[in-house]
Amino acid sequence: MATDSLVSDGAFSGRRSLLWLYPILLGFAGLLVLLQSFPLVLPIGPMYWDVLIYYDAIGRIGQGQHPVIDFFVPVGPLEYYLAALSNSLFPEAQPVLLTQWIWVPVTFPVMALILWDVSERGIKPALGLLVPFLLVTALPFNVIDFYPYPGADGFGIYNRHGAHLIYLVAATVLFVRSPVIQTIVLSVVLLSAAFCKITAFLAAGPILLFALLLGRVRISTAVATAVICLLVAGALEVTTGMVSLYVRDIILLATENTGALLPRFLTAGSQHFNVLGAGGLLACVLLIAALSHQPAAEAREEGNRLARLFDADWFWVGLLLASGLFYETQNTGSHAFIMVWPALLAILLKPLSGYGRFAIPVLALVAFTAVPDVSTMLHKAARTAAVAPGYTKVDGPDLGPIGQASVKGVFAEQAERMRQIYIDHRDAYEAIAETEALPSFLQFSDHDYQYLLLEEMQGAAAAVKRLQDSRGRRFETVLNLDFANPFPFILNMKGSYHVAIGADPYRALPPMTEQTFEAVARTDLVLAPVCPVLHSRNLLKEHYAEALADHEKIDLTPCFEAYVRRAVP
C-alpha cells in the first residue's frame, strides 16, 4: 500500500478545507505580530547571551554594514538580515520572541503553498502538517534542558530555524504532488537553508536525494530547482560577492571545528534517546510488518523498482531520524526531530487495520516518538509563563529591548553579591582563568551570570556616554572583547569592521589578518568586561592586543575596562 494513501475527509475534502486552514495560518501570524508590538518581558534562560549576537548584527546592519562582507558571522547572513528587518518593524519586541519569529515571512507563505496542494486530499493531512509547524514556530524553547530553573531559550535559535526549514522539506517530499509547487517550495527552502545554516542544507540533502531516486520528486523538478538556486546564488555573487565569501567562512569554521564525529553522534544520540529509541523501534516494526505483507506497511506498488522496494513508512521514518541525528550533532538541543513528523503523519492517516497484528505497536511507537519533544516544549513554556510575573526585571534603560528580560529574585541577589566578589578578588579569578577553567561549570547557563552581564552592559553604556561628554568627543566605532557584543546596537555606533560576531575564541574566531588588524586599530572604543575574568575573555584580549597597542587603557567601570583610541588631530 502506498505510503501517501490518504483518508477522505467528507465535507472537508478538496480545496474547501482551505476555508479553515488559511484563517488559522493568518490568525496565527496576526497573533505573532501582536506579541511583537508590545515591550514584553521574558525570563532569562541558559546561555541567554546568544540572542545578543543578533543585536550586534542588527546594530551593524543599521549602520550600513553587511554580514560576511563587513563582519564574520557564525551562521548564514540571511539570519541577520531577517533579524534587522524584524527589528525595524517591531522595535519594542522582546529579543527572544523577535529572533524566534524572524523566518515567519518566509516559512508561512511556504506552508500556505504546501496546504494549497495537500488540501486536495482533505483537511486531515493539511491540518496534521500545520499544527506541529505552528507549535514549534511559536515556542522559543529547545527540547533539551540545560538548567533546572525555567526561562526562555535565547540560545540555539538559528538551530531551531534550520530544523523548521528541514521540516518543510520533509512535508513537501512526502505530501506535495504538484511539480510546480514542489519546485517553488524547494527552491525557497533550500536557498533559505543554505543562507540560514549550512548544516540544515546538508541535512536536507539525503531527504531530497532519496525523494528523487524513489520518484517522489521528478527529475524535471530537481533540475528546475537546481537552476533557480544557482541563478539566485549567481546573481547574489555577481552583485555583492557575498556567496564566495560565505563559502570561505564556512570552510574556515569547519577547519576550526574538526573534532571527532563519533563522539558527537554518541552525545546527540544519548540526549535524544527517547525519540531515537522509539523511532528506531518503530522503523523496525514497520519493516517487519512490510516483510509480513501487511498492506499499509508495504512500499508503493507503482513507481520505479527502487520505489517498489523502499518507498515505505519504515524507510522514511529511518531516513528522517538519521537526518535529524546528523543535524543535531552540529546543533545541540534544537527542534531537529520535528522533521520526522510528516512520516509519522503518513502512518496515522492510514487505516490501522492495514497494519494487521502490528497496529497497536505501531500506534504506540508513533506516540512515543512524537510526544516527548512536544511535551518538553509545552512543559517549559508553561513553567516559564507561570513564574514570569514574579521575576525581577533587568534595570537597563539604555539597553532598549535587550533589557526586557528578568530573573528570579534570588538570582538578582546572587548577581549583586558575585559582582562585588569579582571586583574585590579579581586575582583569584585571574588564577582560575589561567587554568582554562570556568568559575562555575555552568557559568554561561547560570541565570545570575546572564543577568549580571546585562546589568553591567547598562553600566558600561551609561559610562560611555559620560566619557564622551567629558572628553567632548563622539566615538564612531565600538568593539566588545567578549562572546556577545551588542554595543553597536545599544550605543548606535558602528561595530569594528572585519571581526567576528559571536566571538568564541575556541571555535569561531578567524585568524588575525592585516585587514582585521587595521580595522581594530582604527576602532575608537574597545570594551573589555572583567566581572569575572575568564579564560575566553583573556584569549580575546591577547588576540587583539597588538592592534590595541596605541589605545589608552582606562577603567570605565569596576566591571569594564576600555581601550580608547587616541584622538587624531
Coordinates of C-alpha atoms in Angstrom, one line a residue:
M1 CA 0.0 0.0 0.0
A2 CA 1.3 3.5 -0.8
T3 CA 2.9 5.5 1.9
D4 CA 0.9 8.5 0.8
S5 CA -2.5 6.9 0.7
L6 CA -4.8 9.3 2.5
V7 CA -8.2 9.1 4.1
S8 CA -11.1 11.1 2.6
D9 CA -12.5 13.8 4.9
G10 CA -16.0 14.1 3.7
A11 CA -17.3 17.6 3.9
F12 CA -13.8 19.0 4.2
S13 CA -12.4 17.3 1.1
G14 CA -10.8 19.3 -1.7
R15 CA -9.9 23.0 -1.5
R16 CA -12.9 23.7 0.8
S17 CA -10.7 22.8 3.7
L18 CA -8.6 26.0 2.9
L19 CA -11.6 28.0 4.3
W20 CA -10.4 26.6 7.7
L21 CA -6.7 26.3 7.2
Y22 CA -5.8 29.8 5.8
P23 CA -7.7 31.7 8.5
I24 CA -5.8 29.6 11.1
L25 CA -2.5 30.4 9.5
L26 CA -3.3 34.1 9.0
G27 CA -4.7 34.4 12.5
F28 CA -1.6 32.8 14.0
A29 CA 0.6 35.2 12.0
G30 CA -1.5 38.1 13.4
L31 CA -1.0 36.9 16.9
L32 CA 2.8 36.8 16.5
V33 CA 2.7 40.4 15.1
L34 CA 0.6 41.5 18.1
L35 CA 3.0 39.9 20.6
Q36 CA 5.9 41.7 19.0
S37 CA 4.2 45.0 19.1
F38 CA 4.5 45.3 22.9
P39 CA 7.6 45.5 25.2
L40 CA 7.0 42.1 26.8
V41 CA 9.5 40.8 29.3
L42 CA 10.6 37.2 29.4
P43 CA 12.7 35.3 32.0
I44 CA 16.3 34.7 31.2
G45 CA 17.3 31.2 30.2
P46 CA 20.6 29.4 29.9
M47 CA 23.2 30.9 27.6
Y48 CA 20.8 33.8 27.0
W49 CA 23.6 35.9 25.6
D50 CA 23.3 34.1 22.3
V51 CA 20.4 36.3 21.4
L52 CA 22.7 39.4 21.8
I53 CA 24.6 38.2 18.7
Y54 CA 21.6 39.1 16.7
Y55 CA 21.6 42.6 18.1
D56 CA 25.2 43.0 17.3
A57 CA 24.3 42.3 13.7
I58 CA 21.2 44.4 13.8
G59 CA 23.2 47.4 15.0
R60 CA 25.8 46.9 12.4
I61 CA 23.3 46.5 9.5
G62 CA 21.6 49.6 10.7
Q63 CA 24.9 51.4 10.3
G64 CA 25.3 50.2 6.7
Q65 CA 27.5 47.1 7.3
H66 CA 26.7 43.7 5.7
P67 CA 27.2 40.2 7.1
V68 CA 30.0 38.2 5.6
I69 CA 31.2 41.2 3.7
D70 CA 32.0 43.6 6.6
F71 CA 32.0 41.2 9.5
F72 CA 32.4 37.5 10.2
V73 CA 29.2 35.6 11.1
P74 CA 28.8 32.1 12.8
V75 CA 25.8 31.2 10.6
G76 CA 24.2 32.3 7.4
P77 CA 23.8 36.0 6.6
L78 CA 20.1 35.8 5.9
E79 CA 19.6 35.1 9.6
Y80 CA 20.8 38.6 10.4
Y81 CA 19.1 40.4 7.5
L82 CA 15.8 39.0 8.7
A83 CA 16.5 40.0 12.3
A84 CA 17.3 43.5 11.2
L85 CA 14.1 43.6 9.1
S86 CA 12.0 42.4 12.1
N87 CA 13.6 44.9 14.4
S88 CA 12.8 47.8 12.1
L89 CA 9.1 46.6 12.1
F90 CA 9.0 45.8 15.8
P91 CA 11.5 47.9 17.7
E92 CA 10.0 47.1 21.1
A93 CA 9.7 43.3 20.6
Q94 CA 11.2 41.1 23.2
P95 CA 14.5 39.8 21.8
V96 CA 13.9 36.1 22.1
L97 CA 10.4 36.4 20.5
L98 CA 11.7 38.6 17.7
T99 CA 14.5 36.3 16.8
Q100 CA 12.4 33.2 17.1
W101 CA 9.9 34.5 14.6
I102 CA 12.2 36.2 12.0
W103 CA 11.6 33.4 9.5
V104 CA 7.8 33.7 9.5
P105 CA 7.7 36.0 6.4
V106 CA 9.4 33.1 4.5
T107 CA 8.0 29.9 6.2
F108 CA 4.3 30.9 6.4
P109 CA 3.9 31.6 2.7
V110 CA 5.7 28.3 2.0
M111 CA 3.4 26.5 4.4
A112 CA 0.4 28.2 2.6
L113 CA 1.6 26.7 -0.7
I114 CA 2.0 23.3 0.9
L115 CA -1.5 23.5 2.3
W116 CA -2.9 24.5 -1.1
D117 CA -1.6 21.3 -2.6
V118 CA -2.3 18.9 0.4
S119 CA -5.8 20.2 1.0
E120 CA -6.9 18.5 -2.2
R121 CA -6.7 15.2 -0.1
G122 CA -8.8 16.7 2.7
I123 CA -8.3 18.6 5.9
K124 CA -6.7 15.8 8.0
P125 CA -3.3 15.7 6.3
A126 CA -3.2 19.5 5.9
L127 CA -4.1 20.2 9.5
G128 CA -1.7 17.4 10.6
L129 CA 1.2 19.3 8.9
L130 CA 0.1 22.8 10.0
V131 CA -0.5 22.3 13.8
P132 CA 3.0 20.9 14.7
F133 CA 4.6 23.6 12.4
L134 CA 2.8 26.4 14.3
L135 CA 3.7 24.9 17.6
V136 CA 7.5 24.7 17.0
T137 CA 7.4 28.1 15.3
A138 CA 5.7 29.8 18.3
L139 CA 7.6 28.4 21.2
P140 CA 11.2 29.6 21.9
F141 CA 12.2 26.5 23.8
N142 CA 14.6 23.7 22.9
V143 CA 13.9 20.1 23.7
I144 CA 17.0 19.7 25.9
D145 CA 17.2 21.1 29.5
F146 CA 20.4 22.9 30.3
Y147 CA 19.4 24.4 33.6
P148 CA 16.9 23.5 36.3
Y149 CA 15.2 26.8 36.5
P150 CA 12.7 27.9 33.8
G151 CA 13.4 30.6 31.2
A152 CA 13.2 31.4 27.5
D153 CA 15.9 29.6 25.5
G154 CA 17.8 32.5 23.9
F155 CA 20.5 30.1 22.6
G156 CA 20.4 27.8 19.5
I157 CA 17.8 30.0 17.8
Y158 CA 19.3 29.5 14.4
N159 CA 19.4 25.8 15.0
R160 CA 15.6 25.8 15.5
H161 CA 15.2 27.8 12.3
G162 CA 17.2 25.3 10.4
A163 CA 15.1 22.4 11.8
H164 CA 11.9 24.2 10.8
L165 CA 13.1 24.6 7.2
I166 CA 14.0 20.9 7.0
Y167 CA 10.5 20.1 8.3
L168 CA 9.1 21.9 5.3
V169 CA 11.4 19.9 3.0
A170 CA 10.1 16.6 4.5
A171 CA 6.5 17.8 4.3
T172 CA 7.0 18.7 0.6
V173 CA 8.6 15.4 -0.3
L174 CA 6.0 13.2 1.5
F175 CA 2.8 15.1 0.8
V176 CA 3.0 17.6 -2.1
R177 CA 2.1 16.3 -5.5
S178 CA 2.3 19.3 -7.8
P179 CA 5.6 19.6 -9.6
V180 CA 5.2 23.4 -9.8
I181 CA 4.6 23.8 -6.0
Q182 CA 7.4 21.4 -5.3
T183 CA 9.7 23.5 -7.4
I184 CA 8.7 26.8 -5.8
V185 CA 8.8 25.4 -2.2
L186 CA 12.1 23.5 -2.6
S187 CA 13.8 26.5 -4.3
V188 CA 12.8 28.8 -1.5
V189 CA 13.5 26.4 1.3
L190 CA 16.9 25.2 0.0
L191 CA 18.1 28.8 -0.6
S192 CA 16.8 29.7 2.9
A193 CA 18.6 26.8 4.5
A194 CA 21.8 27.5 2.7
F195 CA 21.8 31.1 3.9
C196 CA 20.4 30.3 7.3
K197 CA 22.7 27.5 8.5
I198 CA 24.6 25.3 6.1
T199 CA 24.2 22.2 8.2
A200 CA 20.4 22.4 7.6
F201 CA 21.1 22.5 3.9
L202 CA 23.3 19.4 4.2
A203 CA 20.8 17.5 6.4
A204 CA 18.1 18.1 3.8
G205 CA 20.4 16.6 1.1
P206 CA 19.7 12.9 1.8
I207 CA 16.0 13.5 2.0
L208 CA 15.9 15.1 -1.4
L209 CA 18.3 12.6 -2.9
F210 CA 16.1 9.7 -2.0
A211 CA 13.0 11.6 -2.9
L212 CA 14.5 11.9 -6.4
L213 CA 15.6 8.2 -6.6
L214 CA 12.2 7.0 -5.4
G215 CA 10.3 9.1 -7.8
R216 CA 8.7 11.4 -5.3
V217 CA 10.4 14.4 -6.9
R218 CA 10.6 14.4 -10.7
I219 CA 13.9 14.9 -12.5
S220 CA 12.5 17.9 -14.2
T221 CA 11.5 19.3 -10.8
A222 CA 15.0 18.7 -9.4
V223 CA 16.6 20.3 -12.4
A224 CA 14.4 23.4 -12.3
T225 CA 15.0 23.7 -8.5
A226 CA 18.8 23.5 -9.0
V227 CA 18.7 26.0 -11.8
I228 CA 16.7 28.5 -9.8
C229 CA 19.0 28.1 -6.8
L230 CA 22.1 28.5 -8.9
L231 CA 20.7 31.6 -10.7
V232 CA 19.8 33.3 -7.4
A233 CA 23.2 32.4 -5.9
G234 CA 25.0 33.5 -9.0
A235 CA 23.2 36.8 -9.1
L236 CA 24.0 37.4 -5.5
E237 CA 27.6 36.6 -6.1
V238 CA 27.9 38.9 -9.1
T239 CA 26.2 41.8 -7.4
T240 CA 27.7 41.5 -3.9
G241 CA 30.5 38.9 -3.9
M242 CA 28.8 37.5 -0.8
V243 CA 28.5 33.9 -1.8
S244 CA 32.2 33.2 -2.3
L245 CA 33.0 35.0 1.0
Y246 CA 30.3 33.0 2.8
V247 CA 31.8 29.7 1.4
R248 CA 35.2 30.9 2.6
D249 CA 33.8 31.5 6.1
I250 CA 32.1 28.1 6.1
I251 CA 35.4 26.4 5.3
L252 CA 37.2 28.4 8.0
L253 CA 34.6 27.4 10.6
A254 CA 34.8 23.8 9.5
T255 CA 38.6 23.7 9.9
E256 CA 38.3 25.2 13.4
N257 CA 35.7 22.6 14.4
T258 CA 37.3 19.3 13.4
G259 CA 36.5 17.3 16.5
A260 CA 35.9 13.6 16.1
L261 CA 32.4 12.9 14.6
L262 CA 31.7 9.7 16.5
P263 CA 31.6 11.4 20.0
R264 CA 29.1 13.9 18.6
F265 CA 26.8 11.2 17.3
L266 CA 27.0 9.5 20.7
T267 CA 26.2 12.7 22.5
A268 CA 23.3 13.6 20.3
G269 CA 22.0 10.0 20.4
S270 CA 22.1 9.8 24.2
Q271 CA 20.5 13.2 24.6
H272 CA 17.6 12.3 22.3
F273 CA 17.4 8.5 23.0
N274 CA 13.7 8.9 24.0
V275 CA 12.9 9.9 20.4
L276 CA 15.6 7.9 18.6
G277 CA 14.9 4.7 20.6
A278 CA 11.1 4.8 20.0
G279 CA 11.6 5.9 16.4
G280 CA 14.2 3.3 15.7
L281 CA 11.9 0.6 17.1
L282 CA 9.0 2.0 15.0
A283 CA 11.1 1.7 11.8
C284 CA 12.0 -1.9 12.7
V285 CA 8.4 -2.9 13.5
L286 CA 7.2 -1.3 10.2
L287 CA 9.9 -3.2 8.3
I288 CA 8.8 -6.5 9.8
A289 CA 5.2 -5.6 9.0
A290 CA 6.2 -4.9 5.4
L291 CA 8.0 -8.2 5.2
S292 CA 4.9 -9.8 6.6
H293 CA 3.0 -8.3 3.7
Q294 CA 0.8 -6.0 5.8
P295 CA -0.7 -3.7 3.1
A296 CA -0.3 -0.4 5.0
A297 CA 3.4 -1.1 5.7
E298 CA 4.4 -2.2 2.2
A299 CA 6.2 0.0 -0.3
R300 CA 4.4 1.7 -3.2
E301 CA 3.0 -0.6 -5.8
E302 CA 3.6 1.9 -8.6
G303 CA 6.8 3.7 -9.5
N304 CA 10.3 2.6 -10.3
R305 CA 12.0 -0.5 -9.0
L306 CA 13.6 1.3 -6.1
A307 CA 10.2 2.8 -5.1
R308 CA 8.6 -0.6 -5.0
L309 CA 11.3 -1.7 -2.6
F310 CA 12.0 1.3 -0.4
D311 CA 9.2 3.8 -0.6
A312 CA 7.6 2.7 2.6
D313 CA 7.0 4.1 6.0
W314 CA 9.9 2.2 7.6
F315 CA 12.3 3.8 5.2
W316 CA 11.1 7.4 5.6
V317 CA 11.0 7.1 9.4
G318 CA 14.5 5.8 9.5
L319 CA 15.9 8.3 7.0
L320 CA 14.4 11.3 8.7
L321 CA 15.6 10.1 12.1
A322 CA 19.1 9.7 10.6
S323 CA 19.0 13.2 9.1
G324 CA 17.8 14.6 12.4
L325 CA 20.6 12.9 14.2
F326 CA 23.2 14.3 11.8
Y327 CA 21.7 17.8 12.2
E328 CA 21.7 17.5 16.0
T329 CA 25.4 16.6 16.0
Q330 CA 26.1 20.1 14.9
N331 CA 23.2 21.9 16.7
T332 CA 22.7 20.7 20.2
G333 CA 19.2 20.8 21.6
S334 CA 17.1 22.4 18.8
H335 CA 14.0 21.0 17.2
A336 CA 15.8 18.6 14.9
F337 CA 13.4 15.7 15.1
I338 CA 10.4 17.7 14.2
M339 CA 11.3 16.7 10.6
V340 CA 10.2 13.1 11.5
W341 CA 6.6 14.2 12.0
P342 CA 5.5 14.1 8.3
A343 CA 6.5 10.4 8.1
L344 CA 4.5 9.7 11.4
L345 CA 1.5 11.6 10.0
A346 CA 1.6 9.4 6.8
I347 CA 1.3 6.4 9.1
L348 CA -1.6 7.8 11.1
L349 CA -3.6 8.7 8.0
K350 CA -3.8 5.0 7.0
P351 CA -6.4 2.6 8.4
L352 CA -4.8 0.9 11.3
S353 CA -6.3 -2.4 10.1
G354 CA -3.8 -2.2 7.3
Y355 CA -1.0 -3.0 9.8
G356 CA -2.7 -6.2 10.9
R357 CA -1.4 -7.5 14.2
F358 CA 1.3 -4.8 14.2
A359 CA -1.3 -2.0 14.5
I360 CA -1.1 -1.4 18.3
P361 CA 2.7 -1.5 18.5
V362 CA 2.9 0.9 15.5
L363 CA 0.4 3.3 17.1
A364 CA 2.2 3.2 20.5
L365 CA 5.6 3.7 19.0
V366 CA 4.3 6.7 16.9
A367 CA 3.1 8.2 20.1
F368 CA 6.4 7.5 21.9
T369 CA 8.3 9.1 19.0
A370 CA 6.1 12.2 18.7
V371 CA 5.1 13.1 22.3
P372 CA 8.4 13.6 24.2
D373 CA 9.7 16.7 22.4
V374 CA 6.3 18.3 22.3
S375 CA 5.6 17.6 26.0
T376 CA 9.1 19.0 26.8
M377 CA 8.4 22.3 25.0
L378 CA 4.9 22.7 26.4
H379 CA 6.2 22.0 29.9
K380 CA 9.0 24.5 29.6
A381 CA 6.6 27.1 28.2
A382 CA 4.1 26.5 31.0
R383 CA 6.7 26.8 33.7
T384 CA 8.2 30.0 32.2
A385 CA 4.7 31.6 31.9
A386 CA 3.8 30.6 35.4
V387 CA 6.9 32.2 37.1
A388 CA 7.4 35.2 34.9
P389 CA 5.1 37.6 36.7
G390 CA 7.1 37.4 39.9
Y391 CA 10.6 37.8 38.4
T392 CA 12.9 40.8 38.7
K393 CA 13.4 42.8 35.5
V394 CA 16.8 43.9 34.3
D395 CA 17.4 47.6 35.1
G396 CA 18.5 48.7 31.7
P397 CA 17.1 52.0 30.4
D398 CA 19.9 52.3 27.9
L399 CA 19.6 48.8 26.6
G400 CA 16.4 49.2 24.7
P401 CA 14.6 45.8 24.1
I402 CA 17.7 44.0 25.2
G403 CA 16.8 45.0 28.8
Q404 CA 13.3 43.3 28.5
A405 CA 14.5 40.2 30.5
S406 CA 14.1 39.1 34.1
V407 CA 15.3 36.5 36.6
K408 CA 14.1 35.0 39.9
G409 CA 14.8 37.4 42.8
V410 CA 17.4 35.1 44.3
F411 CA 19.5 35.2 41.1
A412 CA 19.4 39.0 41.1
E413 CA 20.6 39.0 44.7
Q414 CA 23.3 36.4 43.8
A415 CA 24.4 38.5 40.8
E416 CA 24.9 41.6 43.1
R417 CA 26.9 39.5 45.6
M418 CA 29.1 37.9 43.0
R419 CA 29.7 41.3 41.3
Q420 CA 31.4 42.6 44.4
I421 CA 33.4 39.4 44.8
Y422 CA 34.5 39.6 41.2
I423 CA 35.7 43.2 41.9
D424 CA 37.4 42.6 45.3
H425 CA 39.0 39.2 44.4
R426 CA 40.0 39.7 40.8
D427 CA 43.3 37.9 41.3
A428 CA 41.5 34.7 42.3
Y429 CA 39.6 34.8 39.1
E430 CA 42.7 35.5 37.1
A431 CA 44.2 32.4 38.6
I432 CA 41.2 30.3 37.7
A433 CA 41.3 31.7 34.1
E434 CA 44.9 30.7 33.8
T435 CA 43.9 27.1 34.4
E436 CA 41.5 27.4 31.5
A437 CA 38.6 26.5 33.9
L438 CA 35.4 28.4 34.5
P439 CA 34.5 29.8 38.0
S440 CA 31.3 27.6 37.6
F441 CA 31.0 24.6 35.4
L442 CA 27.6 26.0 34.3
Q443 CA 28.9 29.6 34.2
F444 CA 27.2 30.5 30.9
S445 CA 23.9 28.8 31.8
D446 CA 23.7 30.4 35.3
H447 CA 20.9 32.9 35.3
D448 CA 22.7 35.2 37.7
Y449 CA 25.7 35.4 35.3
Q450 CA 23.4 36.3 32.4
Y451 CA 21.5 38.8 34.5
L452 CA 24.8 40.5 35.7
L453 CA 26.0 40.6 32.1
L454 CA 23.0 42.7 31.1
E455 CA 23.2 44.9 34.2
E456 CA 26.9 45.6 33.6
M457 CA 26.3 46.4 29.9
Q458 CA 23.8 49.0 31.1
G459 CA 26.5 50.4 33.4
A460 CA 29.1 50.5 30.6
A461 CA 26.6 52.1 28.2
A462 CA 25.9 54.9 30.7
A463 CA 29.7 55.3 31.4
V464 CA 30.5 55.6 27.7
K465 CA 28.0 58.4 27.4
R466 CA 29.6 60.2 30.3
L467 CA 33.0 59.6 28.9
Q468 CA 32.0 61.2 25.5
D469 CA 30.6 64.2 27.3
S470 CA 33.7 64.7 29.5
R471 CA 36.0 64.5 26.5
G472 CA 33.8 66.4 24.1
R473 CA 34.2 63.5 21.6
R474 CA 31.8 61.2 19.8
F475 CA 33.1 57.7 19.4
E476 CA 32.2 56.3 16.0
T477 CA 33.2 52.6 16.3
V478 CA 33.0 50.1 19.1
L479 CA 34.1 46.5 19.9
N480 CA 33.5 44.4 23.0
L481 CA 36.1 41.7 23.8
D482 CA 33.6 39.1 24.8
F483 CA 31.4 36.5 23.1
A484 CA 28.5 38.9 22.8
N485 CA 28.9 42.5 21.6
P486 CA 25.5 44.3 21.4
F487 CA 27.1 47.7 21.8
P488 CA 26.8 48.7 18.2
F489 CA 23.0 48.4 18.8
I490 CA 23.0 49.9 22.3
L491 CA 25.2 52.9 21.6
N492 CA 24.1 53.4 18.0
M493 CA 27.7 53.1 16.8
K494 CA 29.4 51.2 14.0
G495 CA 30.9 47.9 15.1
S496 CA 34.6 47.2 14.2
Y497 CA 34.9 46.0 10.6
H498 CA 36.2 42.5 9.7
V499 CA 35.8 41.0 13.2
A500 CA 33.7 38.0 14.3
I501 CA 30.3 38.5 16.0
G502 CA 29.7 35.6 18.4
A503 CA 33.4 35.6 19.1
D504 CA 34.1 32.2 20.6
P505 CA 37.9 32.0 20.7
Y506 CA 37.8 28.2 20.8
R507 CA 35.8 27.6 17.6
A508 CA 34.6 30.8 15.9
L509 CA 37.4 33.3 15.8
P510 CA 39.1 33.8 12.5
P511 CA 42.9 34.3 12.4
M512 CA 44.2 37.9 12.6
T513 CA 44.6 39.4 9.2
E514 CA 46.1 42.7 8.2
Q515 CA 42.6 43.9 7.3
T516 CA 41.3 43.0 10.8
F517 CA 44.3 44.4 12.5
E518 CA 43.9 47.8 10.8
A519 CA 40.1 47.8 11.5
V520 CA 40.6 47.2 15.2
A521 CA 43.5 49.7 15.4
R522 CA 41.1 52.3 14.0
T523 CA 38.3 51.4 16.4
D524 CA 37.5 54.4 18.7
L525 CA 36.4 52.4 21.7
V526 CA 37.1 48.8 22.7
L527 CA 35.4 47.4 25.8
A528 CA 36.7 44.5 28.0
P529 CA 34.4 43.1 30.6
V530 CA 36.2 41.7 33.8
C531 CA 33.3 40.6 36.0
P532 CA 34.5 37.9 36.1
V533 CA 37.9 37.5 34.4
L534 CA 37.5 34.5 32.1
H535 CA 40.0 32.5 30.0
S536 CA 37.9 33.2 26.9
R537 CA 38.0 36.9 27.6
N538 CA 41.7 36.8 28.1
L539 CA 42.2 35.0 24.8
L540 CA 40.3 37.7 23.0
K541 CA 42.5 40.4 24.7
E542 CA 45.6 38.5 23.5
H543 CA 44.1 38.1 20.0
Y544 CA 43.7 41.9 19.6
A545 CA 46.5 43.1 21.9
E546 CA 48.9 44.3 19.2
A547 CA 46.1 46.1 17.4
L548 CA 45.3 48.0 20.6
A549 CA 48.9 48.9 21.5
D550 CA 48.3 52.6 20.7
H551 CA 45.0 52.8 22.6
E552 CA 44.7 54.4 26.0
K553 CA 43.6 51.9 28.6
I554 CA 41.1 53.2 31.3
D555 CA 38.9 51.7 34.0
L556 CA 35.5 52.6 32.5
T557 CA 33.5 51.0 35.4
P558 CA 34.5 48.5 38.1
C559 CA 33.5 45.7 35.7
F560 CA 34.6 47.1 32.4
E561 CA 38.0 48.2 31.1
A562 CA 38.1 50.3 28.0
Y563 CA 40.7 50.9 25.3
V564 CA 40.2 54.4 23.9
R565 CA 41.8 55.3 20.6
R566 CA 43.9 58.4 21.0
A567 CA 42.2 61.4 19.3
V568 CA 43.6 62.2 15.9
P569 CA 44.2 66.0 15.4

